[in-house]
Short mmCIF file of C-alpha atoms in Angstrom, two decimals:
data_model
loop_
_atom_site.label_atom_id
_atom_site.label_comp_id
_atom_site.label_asym_id
_atom_site.label_seq_id
_atom_site.Cartn_x
_atom_site.Cartn_y
_atom_site.Cartn_z
CA UNK W 1 0.02 0.03 0.00
CA UNK W 2 1.46 3.31 -1.00
CA UNK W 3 -1.42 5.80 -0.10
CA UNK W 4 -0.09 9.00 1.25
CA UNK W 5 -2.00 10.25 4.33
CA UNK W 6 -2.29 13.99 4.40
CA UNK W 7 -1.44 15.41 7.86
CA UNK W 8 -3.93 17.38 9.94
CA UNK W 9 -3.36 21.05 9.53
CA UNK W 10 -3.64 23.48 12.49
CA UNK W 11 -3.53 27.21 12.97
CA UNK W 12 -1.45 27.95 16.09
CA UNK W 13 -2.57 30.96 18.03
CA UNK W 14 -2.24 32.04 21.69
CA UNK W 15 -0.91 28.68 22.58
CA UNK W 16 -3.86 26.82 21.14
CA UNK W 17 -4.25 24.71 18.00
CA UNK W 18 -7.28 25.19 15.77
CA UNK W 19 -7.72 22.59 13.00
CA UNK W 20 -7.98 24.07 9.53
CA UNK W 21 -10.85 22.25 7.78
CA UNK W 22 -10.56 20.64 4.35
CA UNK W 23 -12.42 22.54 1.68
CA UNK W 24 -13.43 20.06 -1.00
CA UNK W 25 -13.23 20.98 -4.71
CA UNK W 26 -16.64 21.54 -6.15
CA UNK W 27 -15.64 20.80 -9.81
CA UNK W 28 -12.83 18.88 -11.51
CA UNK W 29 -12.33 22.16 -13.43
CA UNK W 30 -11.25 23.77 -10.12
CA UNK W 31 -8.44 21.28 -9.72
CA UNK W 32 -7.53 21.71 -13.35
CA UNK W 33 -7.28 25.51 -12.87
CA UNK W 34 -4.92 25.16 -9.89
CA UNK W 35 -2.54 22.83 -11.83
CA UNK W 36 -2.65 24.72 -15.14
CA UNK W 37 -2.01 28.13 -13.59
CA UNK W 38 0.85 26.72 -11.58
CA UNK W 39 2.20 23.85 -13.83
CA UNK W 40 5.81 25.10 -13.80
CA UNK W 41 5.93 25.37 -10.00
CA UNK W 42 4.15 22.08 -9.27
CA UNK W 43 5.45 19.76 -11.90
CA UNK W 44 8.17 21.80 -13.72
CA UNK W 45 6.19 21.33 -16.98
CA UNK W 46 5.29 23.65 -19.87
CA UNK W 47 1.57 24.02 -20.56
CA UNK W 48 0.85 23.19 -24.20
CA UNK W 49 -2.92 23.25 -24.23
CA UNK W 50 -5.98 22.97 -22.04
CA UNK W 51 -8.84 20.78 -23.29
CA UNK W 52 -7.06 19.26 -26.18
CA UNK W 53 -9.23 16.93 -28.39
CA UNK W 54 -7.94 14.33 -30.65
CA UNK W 55 -9.80 11.39 -32.27
CA UNK W 56 -12.94 12.22 -30.35
CA UNK W 57 -11.02 11.98 -27.04
CA UNK W 58 -10.54 15.05 -24.83
CA UNK W 59 -7.37 15.48 -22.81
CA UNK W 60 -7.78 17.74 -19.95
CA UNK W 61 -4.20 19.15 -19.97
CA UNK W 62 -1.41 18.53 -22.50
CA UNK W 63 1.95 19.50 -21.23
CA UNK W 64 5.61 19.16 -22.14
CA UNK W 65 8.61 18.20 -20.07
CA UNK W 66 11.65 20.25 -21.25
CA UNK W 67 14.06 18.09 -19.32
CA UNK W 68 12.97 14.68 -20.68
CA UNK W 69 11.71 16.15 -23.98
CA UNK W 70 8.50 14.29 -23.66
CA UNK W 71 4.77 14.99 -23.66
CA UNK W 72 2.67 14.62 -20.49
CA UNK W 73 -1.02 14.06 -20.39
CA UNK W 74 -2.81 15.21 -17.19
CA UNK W 75 -6.28 14.10 -16.28
CA UNK W 76 -8.31 15.45 -13.28
CA UNK W 77 -10.78 13.31 -11.35
CA UNK W 78 -13.20 13.96 -8.49
CA UNK W 79 -14.97 10.61 -9.21
CA UNK W 80 -13.09 7.78 -7.56
CA UNK W 81 -14.80 5.04 -9.54
CA UNK W 82 -12.65 5.22 -12.70
CA UNK W 83 -10.06 2.76 -13.96
CA UNK W 84 -6.85 4.84 -14.10
CA UNK W 85 -4.90 1.84 -15.54
CA UNK W 86 -7.28 1.34 -18.56
CA UNK W 87 -7.65 5.08 -19.20
CA UNK W 88 -3.93 5.75 -18.70
CA UNK W 89 -2.94 3.12 -21.36
CA UNK W 90 -5.71 4.33 -23.70
CA UNK W 91 -4.13 7.79 -23.59
CA UNK W 92 -0.55 6.54 -24.02
CA UNK W 93 -1.62 4.51 -26.94
CA UNK W 94 -3.47 7.48 -28.45
CA UNK W 95 -0.32 9.62 -28.28
CA UNK W 96 1.88 6.94 -29.83
CA UNK W 97 -0.49 6.49 -32.69
CA UNK W 98 -0.78 10.20 -33.38
CA UNK W 99 2.54 11.76 -32.77
CA UNK W 100 2.39 14.27 -35.53
CA UNK W 101 -0.77 15.74 -34.09
CA UNK W 102 0.85 16.38 -30.76
CA UNK W 103 3.86 18.09 -32.35
CA UNK W 104 1.63 20.20 -34.50
CA UNK W 105 -0.30 21.20 -31.41
CA UNK W 106 2.89 22.08 -29.53
CA UNK W 107 4.24 24.22 -32.42
CA UNK W 108 1.00 26.09 -33.01
CA UNK W 109 0.31 26.82 -29.28
CA UNK W 110 3.85 27.74 -28.29
CA UNK W 111 4.96 29.28 -31.66
CA UNK W 112 7.88 26.83 -31.83
CA UNK W 113 9.44 24.51 -34.44
CA UNK W 114 9.72 21.20 -32.59
CA UNK W 115 10.81 18.29 -34.78
CA UNK W 116 9.55 14.80 -34.51
CA UNK W 117 13.13 13.51 -33.64
CA UNK W 118 13.50 16.05 -30.96
CA UNK W 119 10.72 14.32 -28.81
CA UNK W 120 11.58 11.37 -26.62
CA UNK W 121 8.48 9.37 -26.95
CA UNK W 122 9.87 6.63 -24.69
CA UNK W 123 9.44 9.03 -21.65
CA UNK W 124 5.87 9.91 -22.43
CA UNK W 125 3.61 9.65 -19.34
CA UNK W 126 0.10 10.15 -18.01
CA UNK W 127 -0.70 11.85 -14.75
CA UNK W 128 -4.02 11.64 -12.77
CA UNK W 129 -4.78 14.21 -10.25
CA UNK W 130 -7.61 13.69 -7.68
CA UNK W 131 -8.38 14.63 -4.11
CA UNK W 132 -7.97 10.91 -3.27
CA UNK W 133 -7.63 7.43 -4.95
CA UNK W 134 -9.02 4.10 -3.98
CA UNK W 135 -6.74 1.32 -2.71
CA UNK W 136 -7.57 -0.48 -5.98
CA UNK W 137 -6.41 2.48 -8.11
CA UNK W 138 -3.27 2.86 -6.09
CA UNK W 139 -2.38 -0.81 -6.34
CA UNK W 140 -3.37 -1.15 -10.04
CA UNK W 141 -0.59 1.34 -10.97
CA UNK W 142 2.01 0.10 -8.51
CA UNK W 143 4.41 -1.24 -11.17
CA UNK W 144 7.98 -0.03 -11.40
CA UNK W 145 7.79 0.32 -15.23
CA UNK W 146 4.41 1.79 -15.85
CA UNK W 147 4.24 5.36 -17.15
CA UNK W 148 1.17 6.35 -15.06
CA UNK W 149 1.45 8.67 -12.11
CA UNK W 150 -1.10 9.46 -9.35
CA UNK W 151 -1.03 12.86 -7.62
CA UNK W 152 -3.40 13.88 -4.73
CA UNK W 153 -4.42 17.47 -4.03
CA UNK W 154 -6.40 18.90 -1.15
CA UNK W 155 -7.43 22.45 -0.33
CA UNK W 156 -8.18 23.96 2.98
CA UNK W 157 -10.43 26.67 4.33
CA UNK W 158 -7.43 29.08 4.91
CA UNK W 159 -6.27 28.86 1.33
CA UNK W 160 -3.60 26.23 1.85
CA UNK W 161 -3.27 23.63 -0.94
CA UNK W 162 -1.45 20.31 -0.33
CA UNK W 163 -0.16 18.31 -3.33
CA UNK W 164 1.51 14.94 -3.07
CA UNK W 165 2.71 12.44 -5.73
CA UNK W 166 1.97 8.83 -4.73
CA UNK W 167 5.21 6.97 -5.04
CA UNK W 168 5.52 3.37 -6.13
CA UNK W 169 6.70 0.90 -3.56
CA UNK W 170 10.27 -0.36 -3.51
CA UNK W 171 8.86 -3.91 -4.06
CA UNK W 172 6.81 -2.88 -7.05
CA UNK W 173 7.06 -5.45 -9.81
CA UNK W 174 7.15 -5.14 -13.54
CA UNK W 175 4.16 -4.91 -15.75
CA UNK W 176 5.69 -6.71 -18.66
CA UNK W 177 4.48 -10.21 -17.79
CA UNK W 178 0.85 -8.89 -17.64
CA UNK W 179 1.36 -6.78 -20.89
CA UNK W 180 1.91 -10.09 -22.88
CA UNK W 181 -1.83 -10.74 -22.51
CA UNK W 182 -2.82 -7.69 -24.55
CA UNK W 183 -1.45 -6.73 -27.95
CA UNK W 184 -2.32 -3.02 -27.40
CA UNK W 185 -0.77 -3.05 -23.94
CA UNK W 186 2.36 -4.77 -25.17
CA UNK W 187 2.83 -2.06 -27.92
CA UNK W 188 2.73 0.68 -25.38
CA UNK W 189 5.02 -1.14 -22.88
CA UNK W 190 7.56 -1.85 -25.77
CA UNK W 191 7.89 1.83 -26.72
CA UNK W 192 7.48 3.68 -23.41
CA UNK W 193 10.28 3.15 -20.94
CA UNK W 194 10.14 3.96 -17.24
CA UNK W 195 13.80 4.31 -16.06
CA UNK W 196 14.93 3.11 -12.53
CA UNK W 197 18.12 3.31 -10.65
CA UNK W 198 18.38 -0.51 -10.91
CA UNK W 199 18.19 -0.18 -14.71
CA UNK W 200 20.91 2.58 -14.75
CA UNK W 201 23.16 0.79 -12.41
CA UNK W 202 22.99 -2.50 -14.37
CA UNK W 203 25.26 -1.01 -17.03
CA UNK W 204 28.15 -0.24 -14.67
CA UNK W 205 30.56 -2.09 -12.38
CA UNK W 206 29.99 -2.99 -8.74
CA UNK W 207 32.58 -0.50 -7.77
CA UNK W 208 30.84 2.35 -9.53
CA UNK W 209 27.43 1.29 -8.10
CA UNK W 210 28.86 1.45 -4.68
CA UNK W 211 30.40 4.85 -5.40
CA UNK W 212 26.97 6.08 -6.68
CA UNK W 213 25.39 5.02 -3.48
CA UNK W 214 27.93 6.99 -1.39
CA UNK W 215 27.31 10.19 -3.45
CA UNK W 216 23.56 9.69 -3.41
CA UNK W 217 23.53 9.20 0.37
CA UNK W 218 25.76 12.28 0.85
CA UNK W 219 23.50 14.47 -1.39
CA UNK W 220 20.28 13.39 0.38
CA UNK W 221 21.94 14.09 3.77
CA UNK W 222 22.14 17.88 2.68
CA UNK W 223 18.35 18.20 2.38
CA UNK W 224 15.34 16.05 3.42
CA UNK W 225 13.00 17.21 0.75
CA UNK W 226 15.06 16.10 -2.40
CA UNK W 227 13.35 13.68 -4.84
CA UNK W 228 15.47 10.98 -6.59
CA UNK W 229 14.28 10.79 -10.16
CA UNK W 230 15.89 8.32 -12.50
CA UNK W 231 15.81 9.47 -16.08
CA UNK W 232 17.12 8.08 -19.39
CA UNK W 233 20.72 9.10 -19.10
CA UNK W 234 21.16 10.07 -15.40
CA UNK W 235 19.66 10.26 -11.94
CA UNK W 236 18.24 13.68 -11.06
CA UNK W 237 18.09 15.04 -7.49
CA UNK W 238 15.34 17.62 -7.58
CA UNK W 239 12.80 19.82 -5.89
CA UNK W 240 10.68 21.54 -8.45
CA UNK W 241 13.50 21.23 -10.99
CA UNK W 242 16.75 19.24 -11.26
CA UNK W 243 19.52 20.58 -8.90
CA UNK W 244 22.09 17.75 -9.21
CA UNK W 245 22.31 15.00 -11.85
CA UNK W 246 24.55 12.00 -11.75
CA UNK W 247 25.42 10.20 -15.05
CA UNK W 248 26.58 6.71 -14.12
CA UNK W 249 29.29 5.43 -16.48
CA UNK W 250 31.26 2.23 -16.44
CA UNK W 251 34.50 3.66 -14.93
CA UNK W 252 33.32 6.92 -13.42
CA UNK W 253 30.41 9.22 -12.33
CA UNK W 254 29.67 12.50 -14.03
CA UNK W 255 28.08 14.93 -11.55
CA UNK W 256 26.23 18.03 -13.06
CA UNK W 257 25.36 21.01 -10.76
CA UNK W 258 22.56 23.08 -12.09
CA UNK W 259 24.10 26.57 -11.98
CA UNK W 260 25.53 28.98 -14.34
CA UNK W 261 29.29 28.90 -14.77
CA UNK W 262 31.09 31.38 -12.42
CA UNK W 263 28.32 31.41 -9.80
CA UNK W 264 29.64 28.74 -7.40
CA UNK W 265 32.61 29.03 -5.18
CA UNK W 266 34.95 26.26 -6.45
CA UNK W 267 38.27 27.13 -4.89
CA UNK W 268 39.91 23.89 -5.96
CA UNK W 269 38.61 24.28 -9.47
CA UNK W 270 37.52 20.72 -9.57
CA UNK W 271 34.58 21.33 -11.91
CA UNK W 272 34.73 21.62 -15.65
CA UNK W 273 32.72 24.35 -17.63
CA UNK W 274 30.35 22.48 -19.90
CA UNK W 275 28.27 25.54 -20.79
CA UNK W 276 29.42 25.48 -24.43
CA UNK W 277 29.38 21.85 -25.15
CA UNK W 278 26.72 19.22 -25.29
CA UNK W 279 26.03 17.17 -22.09
CA UNK W 280 23.29 15.12 -20.61
CA UNK W 281 22.84 16.72 -17.19
CA UNK W 282 21.58 20.26 -16.27
CA UNK W 283 23.78 23.19 -15.50
CA UNK W 284 27.21 24.44 -16.54
CA UNK W 285 29.26 22.53 -13.87
CA UNK W 286 30.51 18.94 -14.49
CA UNK W 287 32.57 16.99 -12.04
CA UNK W 288 33.89 13.59 -13.09
CA UNK W 289 34.86 11.13 -10.26
CA UNK W 290 36.18 7.61 -9.96
CA UNK W 291 36.54 7.54 -6.12
CA UNK W 292 35.29 9.27 -3.05
CA UNK W 293 38.46 11.09 -2.35
CA UNK W 294 36.90 14.51 -2.96
CA UNK W 295 33.39 13.58 -1.73
CA UNK W 296 33.37 16.14 1.19
CA UNK W 297 34.60 19.04 -0.93
CA UNK W 298 32.10 18.07 -3.71
CA UNK W 299 29.35 18.23 -1.17
CA UNK W 300 30.43 21.77 -0.35
CA UNK W 301 29.70 22.64 -3.97
CA UNK W 302 26.44 20.61 -4.05
CA UNK W 303 25.29 22.48 -0.95
CA UNK W 304 25.46 25.76 -3.01
CA UNK W 305 22.76 24.52 -5.39
CA UNK W 306 20.52 22.61 -2.98
#
C-alpha cells in the first residue's frame, strides 16, 4: 500500500491549536485551474494546451517536459470510480499512434518549431490528479515500469493547498508479464520506458554502483526534501527542478550541478565548464569522479545549489 495520508493542519494562536478544515473542490475544473496556472511550479512542466481533443477523445491538460523532451497528459478526477490503468494506457496508445498531431499542437500553441526526432516518446507519461484515490487504483498502478502517475491534491479553508505524488513501493514488480496478454498493452510497454536506478546501475561495475550510493547518500543528507528521479541518461536530484544530476558510467560518475558557470565558489577548480558543449545533465558545472576522495569537498559545491 502506497497511499499518502495528508497530515492534519492546524492554526497555532495564543498557545492553542485550531484545526484547519478541508475545503472540497466543487468541480474537476477547479482542480484543473490550480494545476494549469501553476504547472511550472508544481510539476516543472510547460503547458501546451488545455482541453485538447484528438480522435474524439478530450485530454484535460497537454503539457511538455523540457528536461525529458516528452509529452505529458494530465487528467483530473473527482470521481473515484474510474479505472486509471485502462484510461492511462488508452491515452498513452493514443499519443503513440498520433505523434504528428501532438507536435503540431505544440508548435501552434507555443509558436515553436519542434521536430519529431526532438521528442523522446519513450518518456511519455500520463498523470491523474484527484483529491484521493481508492486502494484499488493505487495498487493497479504500482508497477515500477508503468508510465502512469497518481497525484493527490487537497485544499483547506485558509487557502492552503497540499499536493503529493503517490510513489511506487520499492517492491513494485514489472508490468511486462501482464502486458503479454494484450497486444495493445504490449505495444505501449515496448515503446514507453520507465527508467529506474536499478536499470541505470545494471550497465556499470559494482565499484561504480557503490560509489554512486555514497554520493547519493551524501546528497540526500544535505536536504530532506530532495526527490530522486531516474531518467534516461542520469539520476536527477530535484525539488521542482533538477538541482544535481549523476550520470553513471562504467568507470566513473559525472556529476552535474545546475548553476551558471562562475556562480559557485569552487576554490579547488575541480569542476569543468560545460556551458558551451553538449552534455546530458543540467547546468554548466561537471565533475567527473572515480573515487570518493573528494566527496566532502564536492558536497560543499552541491550544497550551494540545494
